[in-house]
Coordinates of C-alpha atoms and ligand atoms in Angstrom, one line a residue:
M1 CA -89.2 -37.6 -66.7
K2 CA -87.1 -35.4 -64.4
T3 CA -83.6 -36.5 -64.1
Q4 CA -82.6 -36.9 -60.5
I5 CA -79.0 -35.3 -60.2
K6 CA -76.7 -36.8 -57.7
K7 CA -75.1 -34.2 -55.3
S8 CA -71.5 -35.3 -54.7
W9 CA -69.5 -34.8 -51.7
A10 CA -66.4 -33.3 -53.6
E11 CA -64.0 -31.2 -51.7
P12 CA -64.0 -27.7 -51.3
Y13 CA -60.3 -27.2 -51.9
K14 CA -57.6 -28.2 -54.4
M15 CA -54.0 -29.4 -54.0
K16 CA -51.1 -27.1 -53.9
M17 CA -48.3 -29.6 -52.7
V18 CA -48.0 -33.3 -52.3
E19 CA -46.1 -35.8 -50.2
L20 CA -44.6 -38.5 -52.1
L21 CA -45.0 -42.0 -50.6
K22 CA -42.8 -45.0 -50.8
M23 CA -44.2 -48.2 -52.4
T24 CA -43.4 -51.5 -50.8
T25 CA -43.4 -55.2 -51.9
R26 CA -45.6 -58.0 -50.0
T27 CA -42.2 -59.4 -48.8
Q28 CA -40.9 -56.0 -47.4
R29 CA -44.3 -55.8 -45.5
L30 CA -44.1 -59.2 -44.1
K31 CA -40.9 -58.5 -42.8
A32 CA -41.9 -54.9 -41.3
I33 CA -45.1 -56.3 -39.6
K34 CA -43.2 -59.3 -38.1
D35 CA -40.5 -56.7 -36.9
A36 CA -43.2 -54.6 -35.2
G37 CA -44.5 -57.6 -33.3
Y38 CA -48.0 -57.6 -35.4
N39 CA -48.7 -54.1 -33.9
T40 CA -49.4 -51.5 -36.5
F41 CA -48.5 -48.8 -33.9
L42 CA -45.1 -50.1 -33.9
L43 CA -44.5 -49.9 -37.9
K44 CA -42.4 -47.1 -39.4
S45 CA -44.6 -44.9 -41.2
A46 CA -42.1 -45.0 -44.0
D47 CA -43.2 -48.4 -44.4
V48 CA -46.9 -47.4 -44.8
Y49 CA -48.7 -46.6 -48.1
I50 CA -52.1 -45.3 -47.0
D51 CA -51.9 -44.6 -43.2
L52 CA -55.4 -44.9 -41.6
L53 CA -54.0 -45.4 -38.2
T54 CA -55.7 -42.4 -36.9
D55 CA -57.4 -39.2 -37.8
S56 CA -55.6 -37.4 -35.1
G57 CA -52.8 -34.8 -35.9
T58 CA -52.8 -36.2 -39.5
S59 CA -55.0 -33.5 -41.4
A60 CA -53.7 -31.6 -44.2
M61 CA -53.5 -28.0 -42.9
S62 CA -54.8 -25.3 -45.3
D63 CA -52.7 -22.6 -46.9
R64 CA -54.5 -20.0 -44.4
Q65 CA -53.4 -22.2 -41.5
W66 CA -49.8 -22.4 -42.9
A67 CA -49.7 -18.8 -43.2
G68 CA -50.7 -18.5 -39.6
M69 CA -47.8 -20.5 -38.7
M70 CA -45.7 -17.5 -39.8
V71 CA -47.4 -14.9 -37.3
G72 CA -46.5 -17.2 -34.2
D73 CA -45.9 -15.0 -31.3
E74 CA -43.4 -17.1 -29.5
A75 CA -43.3 -15.0 -26.2
Y76 CA -43.3 -17.1 -22.9
A77 CA -46.4 -15.3 -21.5
G78 CA -49.4 -13.5 -22.9
S79 CA -48.7 -14.5 -26.5
S80 CA -51.0 -12.8 -29.0
N81 CA -51.8 -16.2 -30.6
F82 CA -53.3 -17.2 -27.1
F83 CA -55.7 -14.4 -27.1
H84 CA -56.9 -15.1 -30.6
L85 CA -57.3 -18.7 -29.6
E86 CA -59.3 -17.7 -26.5
E87 CA -61.6 -15.5 -28.6
T88 CA -62.1 -18.0 -31.2
I89 CA -63.3 -20.6 -28.5
R90 CA -65.5 -18.2 -26.7
K91 CA -67.0 -16.9 -30.2
Y92 CA -67.6 -20.4 -31.8
Y93 CA -68.1 -22.8 -28.9
G94 CA -69.3 -20.6 -26.2
Y95 CA -67.1 -21.6 -23.1
K96 CA -66.0 -18.7 -20.7
Y97 CA -62.5 -19.8 -19.6
I98 CA -60.0 -21.7 -21.8
I99 CA -56.6 -23.2 -20.9
P100 CA -54.4 -24.6 -23.9
T101 CA -52.8 -28.1 -23.6
H102 CA -50.4 -29.8 -25.7
Q103 CA -53.1 -32.3 -26.8
G104 CA -56.4 -33.8 -25.5
R105 CA -55.0 -36.2 -22.8
G106 CA -53.2 -33.0 -21.2
A107 CA -56.6 -31.4 -20.8
E108 CA -58.1 -34.7 -19.4
N109 CA -55.2 -35.2 -16.9
I110 CA -55.9 -31.7 -15.6
L111 CA -59.5 -31.7 -15.4
S112 CA -59.5 -35.4 -13.8
K113 CA -57.1 -34.1 -11.1
V114 CA -59.2 -31.0 -10.4
L115 CA -62.7 -32.6 -10.4
I116 CA -62.4 -36.3 -9.6
K117 CA -61.8 -37.5 -6.0
K118 CA -61.2 -41.0 -4.7
G119 CA -64.2 -43.1 -4.5
N120 CA -65.8 -40.9 -7.4
V121 CA -68.0 -42.5 -10.2
I122 CA -67.9 -41.0 -13.7
P123 CA -70.9 -42.2 -16.0
G124 CA -70.2 -41.6 -19.7
N125 CA -71.4 -42.5 -23.0
M126 CA -68.8 -45.2 -23.8
Y127 CA -65.1 -45.0 -22.7
F128 CA -62.3 -43.6 -24.6
T129 CA -58.9 -45.0 -23.7
T130 CA -57.0 -42.0 -22.4
T131 CA -59.9 -40.3 -20.9
R132 CA -60.9 -43.3 -18.7
L133 CA -57.3 -44.0 -17.6
H134 CA -57.0 -40.3 -16.3
Q135 CA -60.2 -40.7 -14.6
E136 CA -59.1 -43.8 -13.0
L137 CA -55.5 -42.5 -12.1
A138 CA -57.3 -39.5 -10.4
G139 CA -59.2 -42.3 -8.0
G140 CA -62.5 -42.4 -10.0
T141 CA -64.4 -45.4 -11.7
F142 CA -65.8 -45.0 -15.1
T143 CA -69.3 -46.5 -15.9
D144 CA -70.9 -46.9 -19.1
I145 CA -74.2 -45.3 -19.8
I146 CA -74.6 -45.4 -23.4
I147 CA -77.7 -47.0 -25.2
D148 CA -77.4 -50.7 -25.6
E149 CA -77.5 -50.3 -29.4
A150 CA -74.2 -48.8 -29.4
H151 CA -72.7 -52.1 -28.5
D152 CA -74.4 -53.9 -31.5
P153 CA -72.4 -53.3 -34.8
L154 CA -75.4 -54.2 -36.8
N155 CA -78.0 -52.0 -35.2
S156 CA -78.5 -48.9 -37.5
H157 CA -79.9 -46.4 -34.8
P158 CA -79.2 -43.0 -36.0
F159 CA -77.8 -41.7 -32.8
K160 CA -75.9 -44.5 -31.1
G161 CA -74.1 -42.0 -29.2
N162 CA -77.1 -41.3 -27.0
V163 CA -77.2 -41.8 -23.2
D164 CA -79.6 -44.2 -21.6
L165 CA -81.1 -42.0 -19.0
D166 CA -82.5 -44.9 -17.1
K167 CA -78.9 -46.4 -16.9
L168 CA -77.7 -43.1 -15.4
D169 CA -80.6 -42.8 -12.9
K170 CA -79.6 -46.1 -11.5
V171 CA -76.0 -44.9 -11.1
V172 CA -77.1 -41.9 -9.4
K173 CA -79.5 -43.8 -7.1
K174 CA -76.7 -46.2 -6.4
Y175 CA -73.9 -44.0 -5.5
G176 CA -75.6 -40.6 -4.9
A177 CA -75.2 -37.5 -7.1
K178 CA -72.5 -36.3 -4.3
R179 CA -70.1 -39.0 -5.7
I180 CA -70.7 -38.2 -9.3
P181 CA -68.3 -35.0 -10.1
Y182 CA -69.7 -35.0 -13.8
V183 CA -71.2 -37.1 -16.5
S184 CA -68.6 -37.4 -19.3
I185 CA -70.2 -36.9 -22.8
A186 CA -68.2 -37.4 -26.0
T187 CA -69.8 -36.1 -29.2
N188 CA -69.4 -38.6 -32.1
V189 CA -68.3 -41.3 -30.0
N190 CA -65.0 -42.8 -31.1
M191 CA -65.1 -46.3 -29.7
A192 CA -68.7 -46.9 -30.8
G193 CA -67.6 -46.0 -34.3
G194 CA -67.7 -42.5 -34.6
Q195 CA -71.5 -42.3 -33.7
P196 CA -73.4 -39.1 -32.9
I197 CA -75.4 -38.1 -29.9
S198 CA -78.7 -36.5 -30.8
M199 CA -79.7 -32.8 -29.5
K200 CA -82.7 -34.2 -28.0
N201 CA -81.0 -36.7 -25.9
L202 CA -78.4 -34.1 -24.8
K203 CA -81.2 -31.8 -23.7
E204 CA -83.0 -34.5 -21.8
L205 CA -79.5 -35.5 -20.1
R206 CA -79.0 -31.9 -19.4
A207 CA -82.4 -31.5 -17.6
Y208 CA -81.7 -34.6 -15.6
A209 CA -78.1 -33.6 -14.6
K210 CA -79.6 -30.1 -13.7
K211 CA -82.1 -31.4 -11.5
N212 CA -79.7 -33.7 -9.9
G213 CA -76.8 -31.0 -9.5
I214 CA -74.3 -32.6 -11.5
R215 CA -72.0 -31.1 -14.2
I216 CA -71.6 -32.2 -17.9
I217 CA -68.2 -32.4 -19.2
H218 CA -67.9 -32.5 -23.0
D219 CA -65.3 -34.5 -24.8
M220 CA -65.6 -32.3 -27.8
T221 CA -63.0 -33.7 -29.9
R222 CA -65.2 -34.5 -33.0
V223 CA -68.1 -32.1 -32.1
A224 CA -68.4 -30.6 -35.6
E225 CA -68.9 -34.2 -37.2
N226 CA -71.6 -34.8 -34.6
A227 CA -73.2 -31.6 -35.6
Y228 CA -73.2 -32.7 -39.2
F229 CA -75.2 -35.8 -38.3
I230 CA -77.6 -33.7 -36.4
Q231 CA -78.1 -31.5 -39.3
Q232 CA -78.6 -34.5 -41.6
R233 CA -80.6 -36.7 -39.3
E234 CA -82.5 -34.9 -36.5
K235 CA -85.8 -33.1 -37.0
G236 CA -85.6 -29.5 -36.9
Y237 CA -81.8 -29.0 -37.7
K238 CA -81.7 -29.4 -41.5
D239 CA -81.6 -25.5 -42.0
K240 CA -79.2 -25.0 -39.3
S241 CA -75.5 -24.4 -39.8
I242 CA -72.8 -26.7 -38.4
A243 CA -71.5 -23.8 -36.4
Q244 CA -74.9 -23.1 -35.0
I245 CA -75.5 -26.6 -33.9
V246 CA -71.9 -26.6 -32.5
K247 CA -72.5 -23.8 -30.2
E248 CA -75.8 -25.3 -29.2
I249 CA -74.2 -28.5 -28.1
C250 CA -71.6 -26.8 -26.2
S251 CA -74.3 -24.7 -24.5
Q252 CA -75.7 -28.0 -23.1
T253 CA -72.5 -28.6 -21.1
D254 CA -70.5 -27.0 -18.4
G255 CA -67.0 -27.5 -19.7
A256 CA -65.0 -29.5 -22.1
T257 CA -61.7 -31.2 -23.2
M258 CA -60.6 -31.1 -26.7
S259 CA -58.0 -32.7 -28.8
A260 CA -57.9 -30.2 -31.5
K261 CA -55.8 -32.8 -33.5
K262 CA -59.1 -34.2 -34.9
D263 CA -61.8 -31.8 -35.8
A264 CA -59.8 -28.7 -35.5
L265 CA -57.5 -29.7 -38.3
V266 CA -54.1 -29.3 -36.7
N267 CA -51.1 -31.6 -36.1
I268 CA -50.7 -30.8 -32.4
G269 CA -52.9 -29.2 -29.8
G270 CA -55.8 -29.2 -27.5
F271 CA -57.5 -27.2 -24.8
L272 CA -59.6 -27.4 -21.5
A273 CA -62.6 -25.2 -21.1
T274 CA -64.9 -24.3 -18.4
N275 CA -67.6 -22.1 -17.4
E276 CA -66.8 -22.3 -13.7
W277 CA -64.3 -19.8 -12.3
D278 CA -63.3 -22.1 -9.4
V279 CA -62.6 -25.1 -11.8
Y280 CA -60.5 -22.6 -14.0
E281 CA -58.7 -21.3 -11.1
D282 CA -57.5 -24.8 -9.9
A283 CA -56.7 -26.0 -13.6
R284 CA -54.9 -22.8 -14.2
N285 CA -52.7 -23.7 -11.4
L286 CA -52.1 -27.4 -12.3
V287 CA -51.2 -26.5 -15.9
V288 CA -48.1 -24.9 -14.9
V289 CA -47.1 -28.1 -13.2
Y290 CA -47.7 -30.4 -16.2
E291 CA -48.0 -28.5 -19.5
G292 CA -46.6 -24.8 -19.2
L293 CA -48.0 -21.5 -18.4
H294 CA -51.8 -21.1 -18.9
T295 CA -51.3 -18.9 -21.9
Y296 CA -49.4 -21.6 -23.8
G297 CA -50.1 -25.1 -22.3
G298 CA -47.1 -26.8 -24.0
L299 CA -47.9 -25.3 -27.4
A300 CA -45.7 -22.8 -29.4
G301 CA -47.6 -19.5 -30.4
R302 CA -47.8 -20.8 -34.0
D303 CA -49.4 -23.9 -33.0
M304 CA -52.3 -22.0 -31.2
E305 CA -52.6 -19.8 -34.4
A306 CA -52.9 -22.8 -36.8
M307 CA -55.7 -24.0 -34.1
S308 CA -57.8 -20.7 -34.3
I309 CA -57.8 -20.8 -38.0
G310 CA -58.5 -24.7 -38.0
I311 CA -61.6 -24.4 -35.4
V312 CA -63.2 -22.1 -37.9
E313 CA -62.4 -24.0 -40.9
S314 CA -63.9 -27.2 -39.4
L315 CA -67.3 -25.6 -38.9
D316 CA -67.9 -24.8 -42.7
D317 CA -70.7 -26.9 -44.0
F318 CA -69.0 -27.7 -47.2
H319 CA -66.0 -28.9 -45.3
Q320 CA -67.9 -31.4 -43.3
Q321 CA -70.1 -32.6 -46.2
A322 CA -66.9 -33.6 -48.0
R323 CA -65.0 -34.9 -44.8
V324 CA -68.1 -37.3 -44.0
G325 CA -69.0 -37.7 -47.4
Q326 CA -65.5 -39.4 -48.2
V327 CA -65.9 -41.7 -45.2
E328 CA -69.3 -42.7 -46.3
Y329 CA -68.1 -43.3 -49.8
L330 CA -65.5 -45.8 -48.5
G331 CA -68.0 -47.4 -46.1
N332 CA -70.6 -47.9 -48.9
K333 CA -67.8 -49.7 -51.1
M334 CA -67.0 -51.9 -48.2
L335 CA -70.8 -52.6 -47.9
D336 CA -71.1 -53.5 -51.6
Y337 CA -68.3 -55.9 -51.1
G338 CA -70.1 -57.7 -48.1
I339 CA -67.6 -56.6 -45.7
P340 CA -69.2 -56.5 -42.1
I341 CA -68.8 -53.0 -41.0
V342 CA -70.2 -50.9 -38.0
K343 CA -73.7 -49.4 -39.3
P344 CA -74.5 -46.5 -39.5
I345 CA -71.3 -45.4 -41.4
G346 CA -69.5 -43.2 -38.8
G347 CA -68.0 -39.9 -38.9
H348 CA -64.2 -40.4 -38.9
G349 CA -63.7 -43.8 -40.1
I350 CA -65.0 -47.1 -41.1
F351 CA -64.9 -49.6 -38.4
V352 CA -64.9 -53.3 -39.5
D353 CA -66.4 -56.1 -37.1
A354 CA -63.5 -58.2 -36.8
K355 CA -65.7 -60.9 -34.9
A356 CA -67.8 -61.4 -37.9
F357 CA -64.9 -61.1 -40.6
L358 CA -62.8 -63.8 -38.6
P359 CA -65.6 -65.8 -36.6
H360 CA -63.1 -68.8 -36.4
L361 CA -60.8 -66.9 -33.9
T362 CA -61.8 -66.4 -30.1
Q363 CA -61.4 -63.2 -28.7
D364 CA -58.5 -64.2 -26.8
Q365 CA -56.7 -64.6 -30.2
Y366 CA -57.1 -61.1 -30.9
P367 CA -59.3 -61.1 -34.2
A368 CA -59.0 -57.0 -34.6
Q369 CA -55.1 -57.1 -34.1
T370 CA -54.8 -60.0 -36.6
L371 CA -56.9 -58.4 -39.1
A372 CA -55.2 -55.0 -39.0
A373 CA -51.8 -57.1 -39.6
E374 CA -53.2 -58.9 -42.5
I375 CA -54.4 -55.9 -44.3
Y376 CA -51.3 -54.0 -43.7
I377 CA -49.6 -57.2 -45.3
D378 CA -51.9 -57.1 -48.2
S379 CA -51.6 -53.6 -49.4
G380 CA -49.7 -51.2 -46.9
V381 CA -52.7 -49.9 -45.7
R382 CA -52.3 -49.2 -41.8
T383 CA -55.3 -49.4 -39.7
M384 CA -55.6 -49.6 -35.9
E385 CA -57.3 -52.3 -33.5
R386 CA -60.1 -51.4 -31.2
G387 CA -61.1 -54.4 -29.4
I388 CA -59.9 -56.4 -26.5
V389 CA -56.1 -55.0 -26.6
S390 CA -57.4 -51.5 -26.7
A391 CA -59.9 -52.1 -23.8
G392 CA -57.1 -53.4 -21.4
R393 CA -57.5 -54.6 -18.0
K394 CA -59.6 -53.8 -15.2
A395 CA -58.2 -52.4 -11.7
N396 CA -58.2 -56.1 -10.6
G397 CA -56.1 -57.2 -13.3
E398 CA -58.8 -59.1 -15.4
N399 CA -59.0 -58.4 -19.1
Y400 CA -62.1 -56.3 -20.2
Y401 CA -64.0 -58.3 -23.0
P402 CA -65.6 -55.6 -25.1
K403 CA -68.6 -56.7 -27.1
L404 CA -67.2 -54.6 -30.1
E405 CA -64.2 -56.2 -31.6
L406 CA -63.1 -53.7 -34.4
V407 CA -60.6 -52.5 -36.9
R408 CA -60.7 -49.0 -37.3
F409 CA -59.9 -47.5 -40.8
T410 CA -59.6 -43.9 -39.7
I411 CA -59.7 -41.3 -42.4
P412 CA -57.4 -38.4 -41.9
R413 CA -59.2 -34.9 -43.0
R414 CA -58.1 -33.5 -46.5
V415 CA -55.3 -35.8 -47.1
Y416 CA -56.6 -39.0 -49.2
T417 CA -58.3 -39.1 -52.7
Q418 CA -61.2 -41.1 -53.7
A419 CA -58.8 -43.5 -55.6
H420 CA -57.1 -44.2 -52.4
M421 CA -60.6 -45.1 -51.0
D422 CA -61.1 -47.7 -53.9
V423 CA -57.5 -49.2 -52.9
I424 CA -58.5 -49.5 -49.3
A425 CA -61.9 -51.3 -50.0
E426 CA -60.2 -53.5 -52.8
S427 CA -57.6 -54.7 -50.4
T428 CA -59.9 -55.4 -47.4
Y429 CA -61.9 -57.4 -49.9
N430 CA -59.0 -59.4 -50.9
V431 CA -58.3 -60.3 -47.3
F432 CA -62.1 -61.1 -46.9
K433 CA -61.7 -63.6 -49.6
K434 CA -59.2 -65.7 -47.8
R435 CA -60.3 -65.0 -44.3
H436 CA -60.8 -68.8 -43.4
K437 CA -57.0 -69.2 -43.8
I438 CA -56.2 -66.7 -41.4
K439 CA -54.6 -67.6 -38.1
G440 CA -54.7 -65.5 -34.9
L441 CA -51.9 -64.0 -32.5
K442 CA -50.8 -64.4 -29.1
M443 CA -49.4 -61.6 -26.9
A444 CA -45.7 -61.6 -26.1
Y445 CA -45.3 -58.4 -24.3
E446 CA -47.8 -56.4 -22.5
P447 CA -47.2 -52.8 -21.1
K448 CA -48.9 -51.6 -17.8
Y449 CA -50.8 -48.6 -19.4
L450 CA -52.5 -48.3 -22.7
R451 CA -51.2 -51.5 -23.9
F452 CA -52.4 -51.2 -27.5
F453 CA -49.7 -48.7 -28.2
Q454 CA -46.7 -50.9 -27.5
A455 CA -47.6 -54.5 -27.2
R456 CA -46.1 -57.1 -29.1
F457 CA -47.5 -60.3 -30.8
D458 CA -46.5 -63.7 -32.4
K459 CA -48.3 -65.5 -34.9
L460 CA -50.3 -68.6 -33.8
G461 CA -49.5 -72.0 -35.5
Ligands
LIG1 N1 -60.9 -38.1 -26.7 C1 -61.0 -38.9 -28.0 C2 -62.6 -39.1 -28.1 C3 -60.1 -39.1 -28.8 O1 -60.5 -39.8 -29.9 C4 -58.8 -38.8 -28.2 C5 -57.6 -39.3 -29.2 C6 -58.7 -38.2 -27.1 C7 -59.7 -37.8 -26.4 C8 -57.1 -37.9 -26.5 O2 -56.6 -36.9 -27.3 O3 -54.7 -37.9 -28.6 O4 -55.1 -35.4 -28.3 O5 -54.3 -36.9 -26.4 N2 -57.9 -40.3 -30.1 C9 -56.8 -40.7 -30.9 C10 -57.3 -41.7 -31.8 C11 -55.5 -40.8 -30.3 O6 -56.6 -42.2 -32.7 O7 -58.6 -42.0 -31.6 P1 -55.2 -36.8 -27.5

């Protein structure tokens, strides 16, 4: 009999330096989370053991990236690191004109101001918090055109980031193409649980958009993770490299915003890209107002150098296999424990279904916010609410009630070990066993914008 050898996802790197962590007691954590108003964003990171708040800006840079920091050219204008970044983005992503920004939302702000006029409608494959807010602040209205499956945590559609072209067609018929400055497409949709869009769907969307004279703007924050899923799941792509697939994805779009703090393995940075000279000209003018000169956009030269190197490292097939492999390892452990998570397992983290975990709480009692606080108390693992608090309020003041009420366990890239993944799953199971005794929260303070960052809560009962 032939022995089946399991191919592991082990990392294509080794450790050279470690960051020591503070270990805390349950009593210390109970006080810390109460002081933080039961909001994990308001915890001090020194009180956190394993930090899964976000995969944004939390990656471990490589020795080569750190070496790149040493060749930072800190000239105010025309830094050589900018030209290296421009060349890298053109070569690997294929966009023509590039403007660096301090992070993703800097690019979103500028692009929204350039492209959106009052009364415009922006269809997209699920909202992202900062992206939608900038679209709204520029006078537009976001409308969701993702497939229905994306809103069902149990549906295991392999491409839950796909666009429903009938939904898009209805939006176009209702408002007219002239009122739609672009379709907003995220690769590996964050709020759906790190779920990919297929190349087939993207190409169909491209054909539809072209016919109707509508641009596609690409939120490419996690494009390499999306490419990995296409390579693994989509017919015709298993022999293509991540780099080839990423370039093909970008070629289906007219421009992009990027938070390089995720895929591109840097602690700070982003950019805006476009293939249209007019858009570039307007954006290049606006960036001076909000970020800095168009050859640094709020970044130091060394940050741009680390980004150029990180972009190339993110496109390595072994890197993505280990990156997504680690997330899948954690997800499968959670499933073994019977913990309800979004399926299929996503690219950048595990999303626990808080409605199913705490079915005795109503959505107004903030099940995901509650669960994130309970997991922190149990083990010092910090996660993030992605439910009713994150969804915020509509322009008329009413709460959004999103179907997905999730706790996100986001895995930083190249930072934690397999044993850390075990601790996370065990702690979640520990909370799962006593879930019936858990009481909800009520909001005590609500900021106007992006309330999830700074809201405070009190314990019910
Ligand atoms: N687009 C997506 C899909 C994102 O996930 C983020 C950030 C942004 C845009 C904004 O980029 O933070 O660099 O300004 N997501 C982080 C997260 C905050 O934790 O998911 P930014």
